[in-house]
mmCIF file of C-alpha atoms in Angstrom:
data_model
loop_
_atom_site.group_PDB
_atom_site.id
_atom_site.type_symbol
_atom_site.label_atom_id
_atom_site.label_comp_id
_atom_site.label_asym_id
_atom_site.label_seq_id
_atom_site.Cartn_x
_atom_site.Cartn_y
_atom_site.Cartn_z
ATOM 1 C CA UNK P 64 65.289 -23.735 -0.113
ATOM 2 C CA UNK P 65 63.059 -20.713 0.334
ATOM 3 C CA UNK P 66 66.051 -18.417 -0.328
ATOM 4 C CA UNK P 67 66.539 -19.958 -3.791
ATOM 5 C CA UNK P 68 62.870 -19.739 -4.737
ATOM 6 C CA UNK P 69 62.628 -16.208 -3.342
ATOM 7 C CA UNK P 70 65.667 -15.092 -5.365
ATOM 8 C CA UNK P 71 64.377 -16.527 -8.653
ATOM 9 C CA UNK P 72 60.851 -15.194 -7.973
ATOM 10 C CA UNK P 73 62.062 -11.725 -6.943
ATOM 11 C CA UNK P 74 64.286 -11.431 -10.000
ATOM 12 C CA UNK P 75 61.414 -12.495 -12.275
ATOM 13 C CA UNK P 76 59.136 -9.895 -10.650
ATOM 14 C CA UNK P 77 61.787 -7.155 -10.900
ATOM 15 C CA UNK P 78 62.419 -8.037 -14.556
ATOM 16 C CA UNK P 79 58.691 -7.832 -15.271
ATOM 17 C CA UNK P 80 58.472 -4.363 -13.693
ATOM 18 C CA UNK P 81 61.616 -3.280 -15.571
ATOM 19 C CA UNK P 82 60.161 -4.567 -18.854
ATOM 20 C CA UNK P 83 56.787 -2.856 -18.328
ATOM 21 C CA UNK P 84 58.439 0.497 -17.475
ATOM 22 C CA UNK P 85 60.799 0.250 -20.483
ATOM 23 C CA UNK P 86 57.952 -0.672 -22.858
ATOM 24 C CA UNK P 87 56.140 2.512 -21.755
ATOM 25 C CA UNK P 88 59.226 4.754 -22.012
ATOM 26 C CA UNK P 89 62.949 4.119 -21.564
ATOM 27 C CA UNK P 90 64.149 6.372 -18.693
ATOM 28 C CA UNK P 91 66.872 8.942 -19.409
ATOM 29 C CA UNK P 92 69.394 7.459 -16.956
ATOM 30 C CA UNK P 93 68.384 3.938 -18.011
ATOM 31 C CA UNK P 94 71.075 1.860 -16.317
ATOM 32 C CA UNK P 95 70.716 3.659 -13.006
ATOM 33 C CA UNK P 96 66.924 3.338 -13.177
ATOM 34 C CA UNK P 97 67.185 -0.393 -13.921
ATOM 35 C CA UNK P 98 69.686 -0.858 -11.063
ATOM 36 C CA UNK P 99 67.296 0.999 -8.722
ATOM 37 C CA UNK P 100 64.409 -1.341 -9.641
ATOM 38 C CA UNK P 101 66.505 -4.448 -8.921
ATOM 39 C CA UNK P 102 67.833 -2.932 -5.668
ATOM 40 C CA UNK P 103 64.303 -2.139 -4.442
ATOM 41 C CA UNK P 104 63.223 -5.749 -5.024
ATOM 42 C CA UNK P 105 66.358 -7.021 -3.233
ATOM 43 C CA UNK P 106 65.693 -4.953 -0.127
ATOM 44 C CA UNK P 107 61.922 -5.531 -0.149
ATOM 45 C CA UNK P 108 62.142 -9.307 -0.614
ATOM 46 C CA UNK P 109 64.918 -9.763 1.972
ATOM 47 C CA UNK P 110 63.172 -7.575 4.566
ATOM 48 C CA UNK P 111 59.821 -9.270 3.948
ATOM 49 C CA UNK P 112 61.279 -12.771 4.241
ATOM 50 C CA UNK P 113 63.283 -11.949 7.392
ATOM 51 C CA UNK P 114 60.194 -10.430 9.011
ATOM 52 C CA UNK P 115 57.511 -12.907 7.985
ATOM 53 C CA UNK P 116 58.880 -16.160 6.512
ATOM 54 C CA UNK P 117 59.123 -18.837 9.225
ATOM 55 C CA UNK P 118 62.635 -20.269 9.580
ATOM 56 C CA UNK P 119 64.206 -17.699 7.242
ATOM 57 C CA UNK P 120 67.324 -16.625 9.138
ATOM 58 C CA UNK P 121 70.231 -14.321 8.461
ATOM 59 C CA UNK P 122 72.149 -17.139 6.723
ATOM 60 C CA UNK P 123 69.232 -17.593 4.303
ATOM 61 C CA UNK P 124 69.155 -13.820 3.851
ATOM 62 C CA UNK P 125 72.852 -13.852 2.934
ATOM 63 C CA UNK P 126 72.323 -16.703 0.455
ATOM 64 C CA UNK P 127 69.346 -14.881 -1.039
ATOM 65 C CA UNK P 128 71.408 -11.687 -1.325
ATOM 66 C CA UNK P 129 74.279 -13.454 -3.084
ATOM 67 C CA UNK P 130 72.044 -15.398 -5.498
ATOM 68 C CA UNK P 131 69.725 -12.492 -6.301
ATOM 69 C CA UNK P 132 72.652 -10.045 -6.490
ATOM 70 C CA UNK P 133 74.601 -12.322 -8.845
ATOM 71 C CA UNK P 134 71.620 -12.772 -11.185
ATOM 72 C CA UNK P 135 70.745 -9.055 -11.117
ATOM 73 C CA UNK P 136 74.360 -7.984 -11.749
ATOM 74 C CA UNK P 137 74.588 -10.446 -14.638
ATOM 75 C CA UNK P 138 71.436 -9.018 -16.130
ATOM 76 C CA UNK P 139 72.566 -5.398 -15.636
ATOM 77 C CA UNK P 140 75.866 -6.224 -17.298
ATOM 78 C CA UNK P 141 74.009 -7.780 -20.225
ATOM 79 C CA UNK P 142 71.724 -4.751 -20.267
ATOM 80 C CA UNK P 143 74.698 -2.477 -21.001
ATOM 81 C CA UNK P 144 75.120 -4.563 -24.177
ATOM 82 C CA UNK P 145 71.422 -4.161 -24.957
ATOM 83 C CA UNK P 146 71.524 -0.411 -24.467
ATOM 84 C CA UNK P 147 74.795 0.100 -26.343
ATOM 85 C CA UNK P 148 75.901 -1.924 -29.377
ATOM 86 C CA UNK P 149 78.814 -4.322 -29.208
ATOM 87 C CA UNK P 150 81.267 -3.479 -32.010
ATOM 88 C CA UNK P 151 82.121 -7.167 -32.485
ATOM 89 C CA UNK P 152 78.471 -8.247 -32.756
ATOM 90 C CA UNK P 153 77.772 -5.285 -35.082
ATOM 91 C CA UNK P 154 80.648 -6.441 -37.303
ATOM 92 C CA UNK P 155 79.297 -10.007 -37.164
ATOM 93 C CA UNK P 156 75.814 -8.822 -38.186
ATOM 94 C CA UNK P 157 77.306 -6.863 -41.120
ATOM 95 C CA UNK P 158 79.351 -9.885 -42.214
ATOM 96 C CA UNK P 159 76.307 -12.168 -41.882
ATOM 97 C CA UNK P 160 74.452 -9.930 -44.346
ATOM 98 C CA UNK P 161 77.333 -10.411 -46.796
ATOM 99 C CA UNK P 162 76.658 -14.170 -46.833
ATOM 100 C CA UNK P 163 79.076 -16.483 -48.682
ATOM 101 C CA UNK P 164 80.302 -13.615 -50.878
ATOM 102 C CA UNK P 165 81.551 -11.767 -47.824
ATOM 103 C CA UNK P 166 82.163 -8.065 -47.290
ATOM 104 C CA UNK P 167 85.106 -6.040 -48.600
ATOM 105 C CA UNK P 168 87.431 -4.076 -46.299
ATOM 106 C CA UNK P 169 86.170 -0.801 -47.821
ATOM 107 C CA UNK P 170 82.556 -1.765 -47.126
ATOM 108 C CA UNK P 171 83.468 -2.604 -43.523
ATOM 109 C CA UNK P 172 85.164 0.781 -43.094
ATOM 110 C CA UNK P 173 82.053 2.515 -44.481
ATOM 111 C CA UNK P 174 79.944 0.422 -42.073
ATOM 112 C CA UNK P 175 81.997 1.356 -38.999
ATOM 113 C CA UNK P 176 82.094 5.063 -39.951
ATOM 114 C CA UNK P 177 78.298 5.112 -39.581
ATOM 115 C CA UNK P 178 78.761 3.845 -36.023
ATOM 116 C CA UNK P 179 80.911 6.226 -33.954
ATOM 117 C CA UNK P 180 81.557 3.843 -31.045
ATOM 118 C CA UNK P 181 84.373 5.786 -29.403
ATOM 119 C CA UNK P 182 82.437 9.048 -29.363
ATOM 120 C CA UNK P 183 79.324 7.264 -28.080
ATOM 121 C CA UNK P 184 81.243 5.663 -25.179
ATOM 122 C CA UNK P 185 82.981 8.954 -24.412
ATOM 123 C CA UNK P 186 79.569 10.635 -24.117
ATOM 124 C CA UNK P 187 78.461 7.832 -21.771
ATOM 125 C CA UNK P 188 81.544 8.403 -19.622
ATOM 126 C CA UNK P 189 80.663 12.111 -19.450
ATOM 127 C CA UNK P 190 77.026 11.325 -18.649
ATOM 128 C CA UNK P 191 77.987 8.897 -15.850
ATOM 129 C CA UNK P 192 80.454 11.410 -14.396
ATOM 130 C CA UNK P 193 83.411 9.063 -14.977
ATOM 131 C CA UNK P 194 85.180 11.741 -17.020
ATOM 132 C CA UNK P 195 84.763 15.498 -16.919
ATOM 133 C CA UNK P 196 85.835 18.274 -19.257
ATOM 134 C CA UNK P 197 88.265 20.823 -17.859
ATOM 135 C CA UNK P 198 89.823 23.599 -19.974
ATOM 136 C CA UNK P 199 88.910 21.674 -23.134
ATOM 137 C CA UNK P 200 90.600 18.496 -21.871
ATOM 138 C CA UNK P 201 89.050 15.181 -20.882
ATOM 139 C CA UNK P 202 89.891 14.324 -17.279
ATOM 140 C CA UNK P 203 89.185 10.915 -15.706
ATOM 141 C CA UNK P 204 87.444 11.112 -12.338
ATOM 142 C CA UNK P 205 89.533 9.814 -9.404
ATOM 143 C CA UNK P 206 86.458 7.869 -8.179
ATOM 144 C CA UNK P 207 86.876 5.191 -10.829
ATOM 145 C CA UNK P 208 90.439 4.480 -9.854
ATOM 146 C CA UNK P 209 89.719 1.316 -7.815
ATOM 147 C CA UNK P 210 87.907 -0.716 -10.515
ATOM 148 C CA UNK P 211 90.231 0.552 -13.200
ATOM 149 C CA UNK P 212 93.289 -0.265 -11.085
ATOM 150 C CA UNK P 213 91.863 -3.723 -10.341
ATOM 151 C CA UNK P 214 91.380 -4.387 -14.055
ATOM 152 C CA UNK P 215 94.928 -3.213 -14.804
ATOM 153 C CA UNK P 216 96.294 -5.274 -11.893
ATOM 154 C CA UNK P 217 94.649 -8.447 -13.218
ATOM 155 C CA UNK P 218 95.988 -7.806 -16.713
ATOM 156 C CA UNK P 219 99.453 -7.415 -15.225
ATOM 157 C CA UNK P 220 98.971 -10.678 -13.288
ATOM 158 C CA UNK P 221 98.119 -12.359 -16.586
ATOM 159 C CA UNK P 222 101.117 -10.705 -18.167
ATOM 160 C CA UNK P 223 99.020 -9.116 -20.902
ATOM 161 C CA UNK P 224 100.593 -5.869 -21.943
ATOM 162 C CA UNK P 225 98.525 -4.993 -25.026
ATOM 163 C CA UNK P 226 96.172 -2.049 -24.812
ATOM 164 C CA UNK P 227 92.943 -3.958 -25.488
ATOM 165 C CA UNK P 228 89.807 -2.241 -26.737
ATOM 166 C CA UNK A 868 76.060 -25.577 9.544
ATOM 167 C CA UNK A 869 72.957 -24.470 7.624
ATOM 168 C CA UNK A 870 72.347 -25.490 3.999
ATOM 169 C CA UNK A 871 72.597 -21.829 2.930
ATOM 170 C CA UNK A 872 76.063 -21.368 4.429
ATOM 171 C CA UNK A 873 77.237 -24.717 3.014
ATOM 172 C CA UNK A 874 75.938 -23.732 -0.434
ATOM 173 C CA UNK A 875 77.811 -20.422 -0.312
ATOM 174 C CA UNK A 876 81.050 -22.110 0.817
ATOM 175 C CA UNK A 877 80.899 -24.651 -2.037
ATOM 176 C CA UNK A 878 80.115 -22.036 -4.709
ATOM 177 C CA UNK A 879 82.768 -19.559 -3.507
ATOM 178 C CA UNK A 880 85.331 -22.361 -3.445
ATOM 179 C CA UNK A 881 84.343 -23.225 -7.022
ATOM 180 C CA UNK A 882 84.750 -19.591 -8.091
ATOM 181 C CA UNK A 883 88.171 -19.411 -6.408
ATOM 182 C CA UNK A 884 89.236 -22.532 -8.343
ATOM 183 C CA UNK A 885 87.824 -20.976 -11.538
ATOM 184 C CA UNK A 886 89.960 -17.865 -11.013
ATOM 185 C CA UNK A 887 93.095 -19.837 -10.098
ATOM 186 C CA UNK A 888 92.522 -22.219 -13.021
ATOM 187 C CA UNK A 889 92.193 -19.380 -15.507
ATOM 188 C CA UNK A 890 95.259 -17.551 -14.258
ATOM 189 C CA UNK A 891 97.337 -20.711 -13.791
ATOM 190 C CA UNK A 892 96.533 -22.240 -17.172
ATOM 191 C CA UNK A 893 97.311 -18.916 -18.883
ATOM 192 C CA UNK A 894 100.513 -18.069 -17.020
ATOM 193 C CA UNK A 895 101.956 -21.462 -16.195
ATOM 194 C CA UNK A 896 100.666 -23.738 -18.946
ATOM 195 C CA UNK A 897 100.729 -21.139 -21.730
ATOM 196 C CA UNK A 898 97.118 -21.670 -22.791
ATOM 197 C CA UNK A 899 95.496 -19.053 -25.028
ATOM 198 C CA UNK A 900 93.328 -16.371 -23.444
ATOM 199 C CA UNK A 901 89.900 -17.832 -24.316
ATOM 200 C CA UNK A 902 91.062 -21.389 -23.675
ATOM 201 C CA UNK A 903 92.257 -20.389 -20.198
ATOM 202 C CA UNK A 904 88.815 -18.887 -19.500
ATOM 203 C CA UNK A 905 87.117 -22.169 -20.482
ATOM 204 C CA UNK A 906 89.620 -24.241 -18.480
ATOM 205 C CA UNK A 907 89.047 -22.089 -15.380
ATOM 206 C CA UNK A 908 85.284 -22.344 -15.762
ATOM 207 C CA UNK A 909 85.436 -26.118 -16.252
ATOM 208 C CA UNK A 910 87.709 -26.632 -13.215
ATOM 209 C CA UNK A 911 85.408 -24.476 -11.072
ATOM 210 C CA UNK A 912 82.401 -26.411 -12.369
ATOM 211 C CA UNK A 913 84.094 -29.690 -11.498
ATOM 212 C CA UNK A 914 84.816 -28.383 -7.983
ATOM 213 C CA UNK A 915 81.181 -27.362 -7.621
ATOM 214 C CA UNK A 916 80.007 -30.764 -8.840
ATOM 215 C CA UNK A 917 82.276 -32.667 -6.437
ATOM 216 C CA UNK A 918 81.350 -30.356 -3.561
ATOM 217 C CA UNK A 919 77.652 -30.875 -4.183
ATOM 218 C CA UNK A 920 78.144 -34.632 -4.496
ATOM 219 C CA UNK A 921 79.871 -34.735 -1.114
ATOM 220 C CA UNK A 922 77.195 -32.506 0.353
ATOM 221 C CA UNK A 923 74.111 -34.385 -0.835
ATOM 222 C CA UNK A 924 75.304 -37.996 -1.126
ATOM 223 C CA UNK A 925 73.359 -39.976 1.425
ATOM 224 C CA UNK A 926 71.570 -36.869 2.668
ATOM 225 C CA UNK A 927 68.091 -37.493 4.038
ATOM 226 C CA UNK A 928 66.448 -34.910 1.827
ATOM 227 C CA UNK A 929 63.668 -34.932 -0.776
ATOM 228 C CA UNK A 930 64.935 -34.987 -4.392
ATOM 229 C CA UNK A 931 62.947 -31.842 -5.223
ATOM 230 C CA UNK A 932 64.676 -29.987 -2.376
ATOM 231 C CA UNK A 933 68.110 -31.114 -3.578
ATOM 232 C CA UNK A 934 67.273 -30.002 -7.134
ATOM 233 C CA UNK A 935 66.225 -26.524 -5.971
ATOM 234 C CA UNK A 936 69.414 -26.135 -3.909
ATOM 235 C CA UNK A 937 71.547 -27.339 -6.833
ATOM 236 C CA UNK A 938 69.784 -24.843 -9.118
ATOM 237 C CA UNK A 939 70.586 -22.047 -6.666
ATOM 238 C CA UNK A 940 74.254 -22.971 -6.291
ATOM 239 C CA UNK A 941 74.595 -23.575 -10.029
ATOM 240 C CA UNK A 942 73.050 -20.185 -10.797
ATOM 241 C CA UNK A 943 75.432 -18.412 -8.384
ATOM 242 C CA UNK A 944 78.425 -20.183 -9.963
ATOM 243 C CA UNK A 945 77.388 -19.454 -13.555
ATOM 244 C CA UNK A 946 76.543 -15.810 -12.767
ATOM 245 C CA UNK A 947 79.771 -15.158 -10.838
ATOM 246 C CA UNK A 948 81.712 -16.920 -13.606
ATOM 247 C CA UNK A 949 80.044 -14.672 -16.182
ATOM 248 C CA UNK A 950 80.859 -11.582 -14.083
ATOM 249 C CA UNK A 951 84.481 -12.732 -13.691
ATOM 250 C CA UNK A 952 84.805 -13.327 -17.433
ATOM 251 C CA UNK A 953 83.396 -9.879 -18.155
ATOM 252 C CA UNK A 954 85.758 -8.343 -15.618
ATOM 253 C CA UNK A 955 88.867 -9.808 -17.216
ATOM 254 C CA UNK A 956 87.468 -9.264 -20.700
ATOM 255 C CA UNK A 957 86.846 -5.577 -19.972
ATOM 256 C CA UNK A 958 90.604 -5.076 -20.126
ATOM 257 C CA UNK A 959 90.635 -6.837 -23.507
ATOM 258 C CA UNK A 960 87.725 -5.359 -25.388
ATOM 259 C CA UNK A 961 85.941 -2.618 -23.447
ATOM 260 C CA UNK A 962 85.984 0.687 -25.325
ATOM 261 C CA UNK A 963 85.376 2.594 -22.101
ATOM 262 C CA UNK A 964 88.320 0.937 -20.327
ATOM 263 C CA UNK A 965 90.550 1.667 -23.329
ATOM 264 C CA UNK A 966 89.474 5.336 -23.344
ATOM 265 C CA UNK A 967 90.278 5.568 -19.629
ATOM 266 C CA UNK A 968 93.617 3.824 -20.236
ATOM 267 C CA UNK A 969 94.527 6.369 -22.928
ATOM 268 C CA UNK A 970 93.490 9.266 -20.689
ATOM 269 C CA UNK A 971 95.525 7.915 -17.757
ATOM 270 C CA UNK A 972 98.641 7.154 -19.785
ATOM 271 C CA UNK A 973 98.751 10.268 -21.966
ATOM 272 C CA UNK A 974 101.823 12.446 -21.404
ATOM 273 C CA UNK A 975 99.622 15.556 -21.446
ATOM 274 C CA UNK A 976 95.840 15.872 -20.930
ATOM 275 C CA UNK A 977 93.929 14.943 -24.084
ATOM 276 C CA UNK A 978 91.083 16.741 -25.789
ATOM 277 C CA UNK A 979 88.558 14.835 -27.921
ATOM 278 C CA UNK A 980 90.519 15.287 -31.151
ATOM 279 C CA UNK A 981 93.688 14.093 -29.427
ATOM 280 C CA UNK A 982 91.918 11.026 -28.072
ATOM 281 C CA UNK A 983 90.386 10.164 -31.455
ATOM 282 C CA UNK A 984 93.799 10.541 -33.100
ATOM 283 C CA UNK A 985 95.155 7.633 -31.043
ATOM 284 C CA UNK A 986 91.988 5.582 -30.490
ATOM 285 C CA UNK A 987 89.193 5.606 -33.048
ATOM 286 C CA UNK A 988 86.568 3.500 -34.802
ATOM 287 C CA UNK A 989 88.911 2.424 -37.615
ATOM 288 C CA UNK A 990 91.241 0.984 -34.979
ATOM 289 C CA UNK A 991 88.325 -0.808 -33.307
ATOM 290 C CA UNK A 992 87.365 -2.315 -36.687
ATOM 291 C CA UNK A 993 90.874 -3.477 -37.527
ATOM 292 C CA UNK A 994 91.516 -4.853 -33.999
ATOM 293 C CA UNK A 995 88.273 -6.809 -33.878
ATOM 294 C CA UNK A 996 88.415 -8.081 -37.446
ATOM 295 C CA UNK A 997 91.970 -9.292 -36.818
ATOM 296 C CA UNK A 998 90.801 -11.016 -33.608
ATOM 297 C CA UNK A 999 87.891 -12.705 -35.432
ATOM 298 C CA UNK A 1000 90.220 -13.880 -38.216
ATOM 299 C CA UNK A 1001 92.811 -15.093 -35.680
ATOM 300 C CA UNK A 1002 90.128 -17.106 -33.841
ATOM 301 C CA UNK A 1003 88.900 -18.651 -37.105
ATOM 302 C CA UNK A 1004 85.472 -17.043 -36.743
ATOM 303 C CA UNK A 1005 85.967 -14.983 -39.908
ATOM 304 C CA UNK A 1006 87.834 -16.028 -43.054
ATOM 305 C CA UNK A 1007 89.693 -13.493 -45.198
ATOM 306 C CA UNK A 1008 89.330 -14.517 -48.859
ATOM 307 C CA UNK A 1009 90.468 -12.423 -51.834
ATOM 308 C CA UNK A 1010 90.214 -9.184 -49.890
ATOM 309 C CA UNK A 1011 86.762 -10.002 -48.558
ATOM 310 C CA UNK A 1012 85.727 -11.069 -45.060
ATOM 311 C CA UNK A 1013 83.410 -14.067 -44.765
ATOM 312 C CA UNK A 1014 81.721 -15.053 -41.516
ATOM 313 C CA UNK A 1015 82.541 -18.583 -40.390
ATOM 314 C CA UNK A 1016 80.884 -18.881 -36.951
ATOM 315 C CA UNK A 1017 77.264 -19.897 -36.440
ATOM 316 C CA UNK A 1018 77.629 -19.292 -32.682
ATOM 317 C CA UNK A 1019 78.458 -15.614 -33.259
ATOM 318 C CA UNK A 1020 75.492 -15.276 -35.624
ATOM 319 C CA UNK A 1021 73.259 -16.814 -32.943
ATOM 320 C CA UNK A 1022 74.657 -14.409 -30.306
ATOM 321 C CA UNK A 1023 74.050 -11.430 -32.607
ATOM 322 C CA UNK A 1024 70.471 -12.612 -33.228
ATOM 323 C CA UNK A 1025 69.756 -13.102 -29.506
ATOM 324 C CA UNK A 1026 71.129 -9.632 -28.731
ATOM 325 C CA UNK A 1027 69.040 -8.126 -31.537
ATOM 326 C CA UNK A 1028 65.900 -9.834 -30.166
ATOM 327 C CA UNK A 1029 66.635 -8.550 -26.635
ATOM 328 C CA UNK A 1030 67.179 -5.033 -27.974
ATOM 329 C CA UNK A 1031 63.849 -5.105 -29.798
ATOM 330 C CA UNK A 1032 62.082 -6.538 -26.727
ATOM 331 C CA UNK A 1033 63.500 -4.171 -24.118
ATOM 332 C CA UNK A 1034 64.616 -0.910 -25.755
ATOM 333 C CA UNK A 1035 62.571 -1.321 -28.985
ATOM 334 C CA UNK A 1036 65.404 -0.506 -31.380
ATOM 335 C CA UNK A 1037 68.029 -2.564 -33.181
ATOM 336 C CA UNK A 1038 70.982 -0.277 -32.656
ATOM 337 C CA UNK A 1039 72.082 2.616 -30.453
ATOM 338 C CA UNK A 1040 72.830 4.475 -33.695
ATOM 339 C CA UNK A 1041 69.265 4.113 -35.110
#
């Protein structure tokens, strides 16, 4: 039981620290900084509990790690949507403003032209080192091949051949 | 076996059923993409519920303790389910994954202009509007698009509130 309470408590504490830091100033490498905060709390809470909490064994440590890790990863994933706009939700917000009258196709095109999503994500890929520029060309780093291959593999398993995006 | 290990076994089994349910209902039963995601999640949830019932029925344990353990297992299942959905959905709607796909599958290395010629914001708009119309969340009427989903409006509002709370701006383009 202590593993559950420790995971919820540690995540709440990490979120509070993250929120305070971000309210002062959002760090340049924001996602990495946020991930570092949550990782520090994971290690500190697990080490502290293993050292001092009576009856807290390795199995509890594993449960704590899985629960805390799952919550933190969920939050970090959501954070990417907080940091960068979702095109679908941006479109929804624009359509909501149109009310019952709606929004014309031309107005939607004008709306999206003010939001260069592809360029923004390309810059993020550069910043995170996932792509590099070589001789004026964009080259994908070989380090991302596993996750990318896994995503492609699952799409093939599902039999989905469209490009997505 | 300790309660922590039992909890992990039950939740991982539920996630495995979630994954198999999603894939099976999509491939074998011909369900739509989103429907298969919901079916997988529901089947995994049912597995979790039955597993927890078997685990705690007749157990000599305080109700408060059982509730805390259920909250922990439930949180792991919901979070892993959310991560799984985002993983499969990244292939469907992630701009970054699509950029990487285009870079990997191009016959010759692309520069920025070349990339934007085949994948750009107009294409994102048309793809997503078509998807929203297909799902009945947006209605196309006399050349105008009208929103028809209160859930999407709620999601957009929650995301806007989180943006204002955490990064203190409404949009990355502000």
